Structure formats: C-alpha cells, structure tokens
PDB file of C-alpha atoms in Angstrom:
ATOM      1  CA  UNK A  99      -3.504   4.522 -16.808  1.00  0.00           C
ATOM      2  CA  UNK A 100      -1.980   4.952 -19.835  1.00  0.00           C
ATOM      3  CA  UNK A 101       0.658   2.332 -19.057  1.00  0.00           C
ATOM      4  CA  UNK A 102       3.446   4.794 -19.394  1.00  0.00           C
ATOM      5  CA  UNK A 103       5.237   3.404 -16.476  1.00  0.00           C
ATOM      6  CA  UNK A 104       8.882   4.282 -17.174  1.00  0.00           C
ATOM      7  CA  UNK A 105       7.740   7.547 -17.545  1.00  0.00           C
ATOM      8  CA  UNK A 106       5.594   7.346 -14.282  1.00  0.00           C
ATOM      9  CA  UNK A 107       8.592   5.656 -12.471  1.00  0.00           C
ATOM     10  CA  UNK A 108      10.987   9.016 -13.190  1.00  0.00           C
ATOM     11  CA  UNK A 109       8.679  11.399 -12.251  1.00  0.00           C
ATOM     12  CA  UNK A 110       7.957   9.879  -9.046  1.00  0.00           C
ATOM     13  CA  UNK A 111      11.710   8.712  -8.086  1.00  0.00           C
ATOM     14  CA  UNK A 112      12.488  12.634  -8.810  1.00  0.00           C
ATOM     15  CA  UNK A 113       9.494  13.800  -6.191  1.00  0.00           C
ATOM     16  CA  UNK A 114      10.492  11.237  -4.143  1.00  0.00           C
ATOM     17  CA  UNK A 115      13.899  12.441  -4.249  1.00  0.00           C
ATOM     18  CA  UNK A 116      12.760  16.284  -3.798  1.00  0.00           C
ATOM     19  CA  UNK A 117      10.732  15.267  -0.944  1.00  0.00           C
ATOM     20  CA  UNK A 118      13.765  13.410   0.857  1.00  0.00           C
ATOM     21  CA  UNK A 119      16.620  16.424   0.033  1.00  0.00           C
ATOM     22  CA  UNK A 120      13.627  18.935   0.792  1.00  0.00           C
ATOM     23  CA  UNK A 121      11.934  17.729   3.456  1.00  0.00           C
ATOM     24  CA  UNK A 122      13.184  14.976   5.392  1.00  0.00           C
ATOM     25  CA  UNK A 123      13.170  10.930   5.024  1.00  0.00           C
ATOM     26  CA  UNK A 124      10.186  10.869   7.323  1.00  0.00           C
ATOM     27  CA  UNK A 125       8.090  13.219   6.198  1.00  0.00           C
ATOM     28  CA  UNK A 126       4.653  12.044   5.400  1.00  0.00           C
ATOM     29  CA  UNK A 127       5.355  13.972   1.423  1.00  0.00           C
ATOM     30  CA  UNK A 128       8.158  10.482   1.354  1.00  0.00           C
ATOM     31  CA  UNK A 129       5.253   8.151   2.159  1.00  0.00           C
ATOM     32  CA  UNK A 130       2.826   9.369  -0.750  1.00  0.00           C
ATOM     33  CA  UNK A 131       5.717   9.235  -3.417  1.00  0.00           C
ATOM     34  CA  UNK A 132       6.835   5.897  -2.389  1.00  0.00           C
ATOM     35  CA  UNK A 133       2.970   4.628  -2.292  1.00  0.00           C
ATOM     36  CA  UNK A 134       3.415   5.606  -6.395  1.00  0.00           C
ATOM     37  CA  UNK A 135       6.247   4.091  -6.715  1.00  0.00           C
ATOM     38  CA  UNK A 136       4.764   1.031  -5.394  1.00  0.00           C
ATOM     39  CA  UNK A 137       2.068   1.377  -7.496  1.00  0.00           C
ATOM     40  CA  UNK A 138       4.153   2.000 -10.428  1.00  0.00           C
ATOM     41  CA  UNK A 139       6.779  -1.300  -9.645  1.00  0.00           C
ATOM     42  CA  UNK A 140       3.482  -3.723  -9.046  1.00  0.00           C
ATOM     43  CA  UNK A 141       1.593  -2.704 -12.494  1.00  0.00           C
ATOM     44  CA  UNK A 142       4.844  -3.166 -13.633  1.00  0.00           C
ATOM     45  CA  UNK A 143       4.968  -6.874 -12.433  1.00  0.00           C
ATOM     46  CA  UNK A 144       7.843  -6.079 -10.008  1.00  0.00           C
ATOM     47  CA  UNK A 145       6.338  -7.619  -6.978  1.00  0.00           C
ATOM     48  CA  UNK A 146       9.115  -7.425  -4.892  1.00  0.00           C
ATOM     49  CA  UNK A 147       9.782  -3.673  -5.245  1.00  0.00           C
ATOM     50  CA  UNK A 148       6.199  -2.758  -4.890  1.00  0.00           C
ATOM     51  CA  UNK A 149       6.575  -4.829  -1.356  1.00  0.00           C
ATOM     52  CA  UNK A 150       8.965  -2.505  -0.144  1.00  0.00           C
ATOM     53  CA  UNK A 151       8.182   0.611  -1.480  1.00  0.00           C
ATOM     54  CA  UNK A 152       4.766  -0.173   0.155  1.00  0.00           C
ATOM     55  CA  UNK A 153       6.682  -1.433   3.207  1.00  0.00           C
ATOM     56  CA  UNK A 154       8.487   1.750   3.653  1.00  0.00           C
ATOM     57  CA  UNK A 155       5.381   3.665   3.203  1.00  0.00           C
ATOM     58  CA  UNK A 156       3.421   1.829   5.721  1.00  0.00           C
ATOM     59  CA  UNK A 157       6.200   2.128   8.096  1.00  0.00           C
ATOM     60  CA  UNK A 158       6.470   5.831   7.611  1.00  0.00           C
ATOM     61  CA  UNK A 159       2.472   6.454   7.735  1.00  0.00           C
ATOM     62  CA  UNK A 160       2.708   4.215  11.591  1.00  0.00           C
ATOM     63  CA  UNK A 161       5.272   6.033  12.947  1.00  0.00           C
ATOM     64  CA  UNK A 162       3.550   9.634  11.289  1.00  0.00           C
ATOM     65  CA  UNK A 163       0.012   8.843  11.748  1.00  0.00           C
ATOM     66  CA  UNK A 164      -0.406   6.385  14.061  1.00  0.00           C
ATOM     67  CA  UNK A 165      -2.077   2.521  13.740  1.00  0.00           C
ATOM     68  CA  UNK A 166      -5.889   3.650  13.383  1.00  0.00           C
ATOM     69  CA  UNK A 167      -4.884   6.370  10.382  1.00  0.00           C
ATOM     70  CA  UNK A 168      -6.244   6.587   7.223  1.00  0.00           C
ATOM     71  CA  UNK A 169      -2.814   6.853   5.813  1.00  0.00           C
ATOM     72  CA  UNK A 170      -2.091   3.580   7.674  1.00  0.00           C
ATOM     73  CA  UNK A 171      -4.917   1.809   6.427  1.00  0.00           C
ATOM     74  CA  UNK A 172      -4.383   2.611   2.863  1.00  0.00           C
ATOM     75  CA  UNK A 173      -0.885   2.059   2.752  1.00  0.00           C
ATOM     76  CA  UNK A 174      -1.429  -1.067   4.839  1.00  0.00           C
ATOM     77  CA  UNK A 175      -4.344  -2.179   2.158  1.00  0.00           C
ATOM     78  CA  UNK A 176      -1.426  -1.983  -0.737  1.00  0.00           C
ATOM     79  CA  UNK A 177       0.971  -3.288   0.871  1.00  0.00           C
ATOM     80  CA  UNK A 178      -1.559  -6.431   2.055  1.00  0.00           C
ATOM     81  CA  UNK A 179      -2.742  -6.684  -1.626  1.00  0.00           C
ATOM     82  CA  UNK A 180       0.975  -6.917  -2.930  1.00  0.00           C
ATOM     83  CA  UNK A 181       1.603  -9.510  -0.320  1.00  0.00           C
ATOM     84  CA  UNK A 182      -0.880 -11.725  -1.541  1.00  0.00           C
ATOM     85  CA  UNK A 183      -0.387 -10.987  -4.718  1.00  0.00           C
ATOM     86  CA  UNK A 184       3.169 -12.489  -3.820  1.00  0.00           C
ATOM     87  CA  UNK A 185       1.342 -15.425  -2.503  1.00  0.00           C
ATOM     88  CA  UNK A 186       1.888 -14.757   1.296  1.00  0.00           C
ATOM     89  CA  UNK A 187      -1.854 -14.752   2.366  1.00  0.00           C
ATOM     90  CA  UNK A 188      -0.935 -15.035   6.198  1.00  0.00           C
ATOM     91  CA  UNK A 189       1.342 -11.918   6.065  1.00  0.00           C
ATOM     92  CA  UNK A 190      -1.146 -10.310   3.808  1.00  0.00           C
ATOM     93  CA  UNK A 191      -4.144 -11.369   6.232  1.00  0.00           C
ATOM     94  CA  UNK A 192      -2.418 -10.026   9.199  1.00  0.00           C
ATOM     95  CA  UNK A 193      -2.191  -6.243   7.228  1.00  0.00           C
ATOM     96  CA  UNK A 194      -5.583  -6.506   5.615  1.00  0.00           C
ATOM     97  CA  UNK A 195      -7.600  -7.300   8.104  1.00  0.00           C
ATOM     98  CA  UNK A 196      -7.061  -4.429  10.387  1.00  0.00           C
ATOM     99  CA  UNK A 197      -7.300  -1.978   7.244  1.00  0.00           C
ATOM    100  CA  UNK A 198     -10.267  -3.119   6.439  1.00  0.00           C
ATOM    101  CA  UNK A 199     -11.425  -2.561   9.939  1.00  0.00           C
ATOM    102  CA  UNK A 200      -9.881   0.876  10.213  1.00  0.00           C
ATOM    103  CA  UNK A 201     -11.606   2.192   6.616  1.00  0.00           C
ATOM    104  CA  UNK A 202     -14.819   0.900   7.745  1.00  0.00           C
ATOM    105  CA  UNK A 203     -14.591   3.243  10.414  1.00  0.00           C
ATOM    106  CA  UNK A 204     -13.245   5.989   8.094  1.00  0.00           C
ATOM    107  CA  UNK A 205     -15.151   5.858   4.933  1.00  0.00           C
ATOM    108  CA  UNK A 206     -18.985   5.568   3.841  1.00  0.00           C
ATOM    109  CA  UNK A 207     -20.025   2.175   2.944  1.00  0.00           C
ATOM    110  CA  UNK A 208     -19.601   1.518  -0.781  1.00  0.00           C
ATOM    111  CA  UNK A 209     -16.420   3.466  -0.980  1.00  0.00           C
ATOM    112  CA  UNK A 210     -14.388   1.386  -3.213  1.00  0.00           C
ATOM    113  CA  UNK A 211     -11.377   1.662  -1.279  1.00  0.00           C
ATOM    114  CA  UNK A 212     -13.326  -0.247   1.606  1.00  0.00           C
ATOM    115  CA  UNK A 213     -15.132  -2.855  -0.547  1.00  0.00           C
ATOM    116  CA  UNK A 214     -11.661  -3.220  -1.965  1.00  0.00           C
ATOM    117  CA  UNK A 215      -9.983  -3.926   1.798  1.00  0.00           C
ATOM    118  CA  UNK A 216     -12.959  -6.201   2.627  1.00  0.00           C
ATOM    119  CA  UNK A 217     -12.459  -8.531  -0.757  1.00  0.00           C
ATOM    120  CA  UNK A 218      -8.945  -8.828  -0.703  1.00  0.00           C
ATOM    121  CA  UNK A 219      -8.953  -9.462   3.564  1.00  0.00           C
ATOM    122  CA  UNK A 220     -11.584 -12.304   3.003  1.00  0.00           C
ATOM    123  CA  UNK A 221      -9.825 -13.523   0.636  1.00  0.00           C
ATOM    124  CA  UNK A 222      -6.588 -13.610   1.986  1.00  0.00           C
ATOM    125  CA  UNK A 223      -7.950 -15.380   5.443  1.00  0.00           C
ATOM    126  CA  UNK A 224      -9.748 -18.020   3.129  1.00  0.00           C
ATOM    127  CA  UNK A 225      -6.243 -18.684   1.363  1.00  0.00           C
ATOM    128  CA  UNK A 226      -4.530 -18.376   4.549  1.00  0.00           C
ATOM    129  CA  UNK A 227      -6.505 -21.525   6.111  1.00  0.00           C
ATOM    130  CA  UNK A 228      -8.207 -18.785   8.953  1.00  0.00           C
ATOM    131  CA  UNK A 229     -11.729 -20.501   9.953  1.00  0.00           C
ATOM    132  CA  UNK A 230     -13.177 -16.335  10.585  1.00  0.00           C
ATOM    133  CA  UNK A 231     -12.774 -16.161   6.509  1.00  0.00           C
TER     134      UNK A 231
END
C-alpha cells in the first residue's frame, strides 16, 4: 500500500524461499507467498510474472485443496483478473467464472472478494463474446 514494492518483492522471495528449503515446494505456506509475489509483480505492471506466480499458486492450491476450495477460488480469482488484465478474456472467463461460483458458496453476500469475482467474471464473458455475460 505504500508502493514499496522492491521492498515487498524481497521479503516475500525470502519467505517464499524459507517456505520451499523449510517445508516443501508443495506446501500450501509456497502457495500464499507466491499469491504475494503475484500481487507484488502485477502492481508492479509485470503482467507476465504475476501470471505465473498466480499460475503456480493456483496449481498448488488444486492439487492441496481441491477444485471447490477457498484457496482455489481466490487464487483462481487473481490469476483470472491478471489474465484479463493481459487481455485474454476467454482464458480469464474460463478461471473466473467458477471462482465466482465457488465464493458465492463460501462467503456472505457483499464480501468484496465475491462482488470482486462476480465483476471481473461478467466482464470477462462480455469481452470474451459469451452470450450468458
């Protein structure tokens, strides 16, 4: 928030670097430090590495959590955002959609991770040409 990214960028490459020597490549401790460093690279304008730090993550949180998780759906939400931020809104559709579904299981209604999902998955159907936009 205080757009002290290089410094945010260290701190969470050591973590995630803890986390991997410490713990394991797939533990679920590698997913949440790689979701910062995502977050990190995209207010950074690195596009590209936020995609696959968010890709790893969401890979991670599936095979850790399972399709209908939390974790899923929130890594799946960033990684869907990035995508159309990238200006893929049929790759980003296909990711959003089902996060969206899965947090409006999850969370109350209002929650802004939720409204977020539902935004950014209408609007990446309504880019992506999909007539259920």
């Amino acid at each position: 928030g205080q757009q002290r990214l290089d410094d945010a960028r260290g701190l969470a490459l050591r973590s995630h670097d803890l986390y991997v020597g410490s713990l394991g490549e797939g533990h679920e401790a590698v997913s949440a430090a790689e979701m910062t460093l995502g977050r990190v690279a995209r207010s950074a304008g690195d596009l590209p590495e936020a995609e696959a730090r968010f890709r790893s993550a969401h890979r991670r949180d599936l095979d850790n959590h399972g399709a209908g998780s939390l974790q899923a759906a929130l890594s799946g939400l960033e990684l869907g955002e990035t995508l159309l931020r990238r200006d893929q809104p049929g790759q980003a559709a296909e990711l959003l959609e089902p996060s969206a579904r899965t947090l409006g299981e999850l969370l109350p209604i209002g929650h802004p991770d939720l409204r977020r999902a539902e935004a950014l998955s209408a609007e990446a159907a309504r880019r992506a040409g999909r007539s259920d936009a």
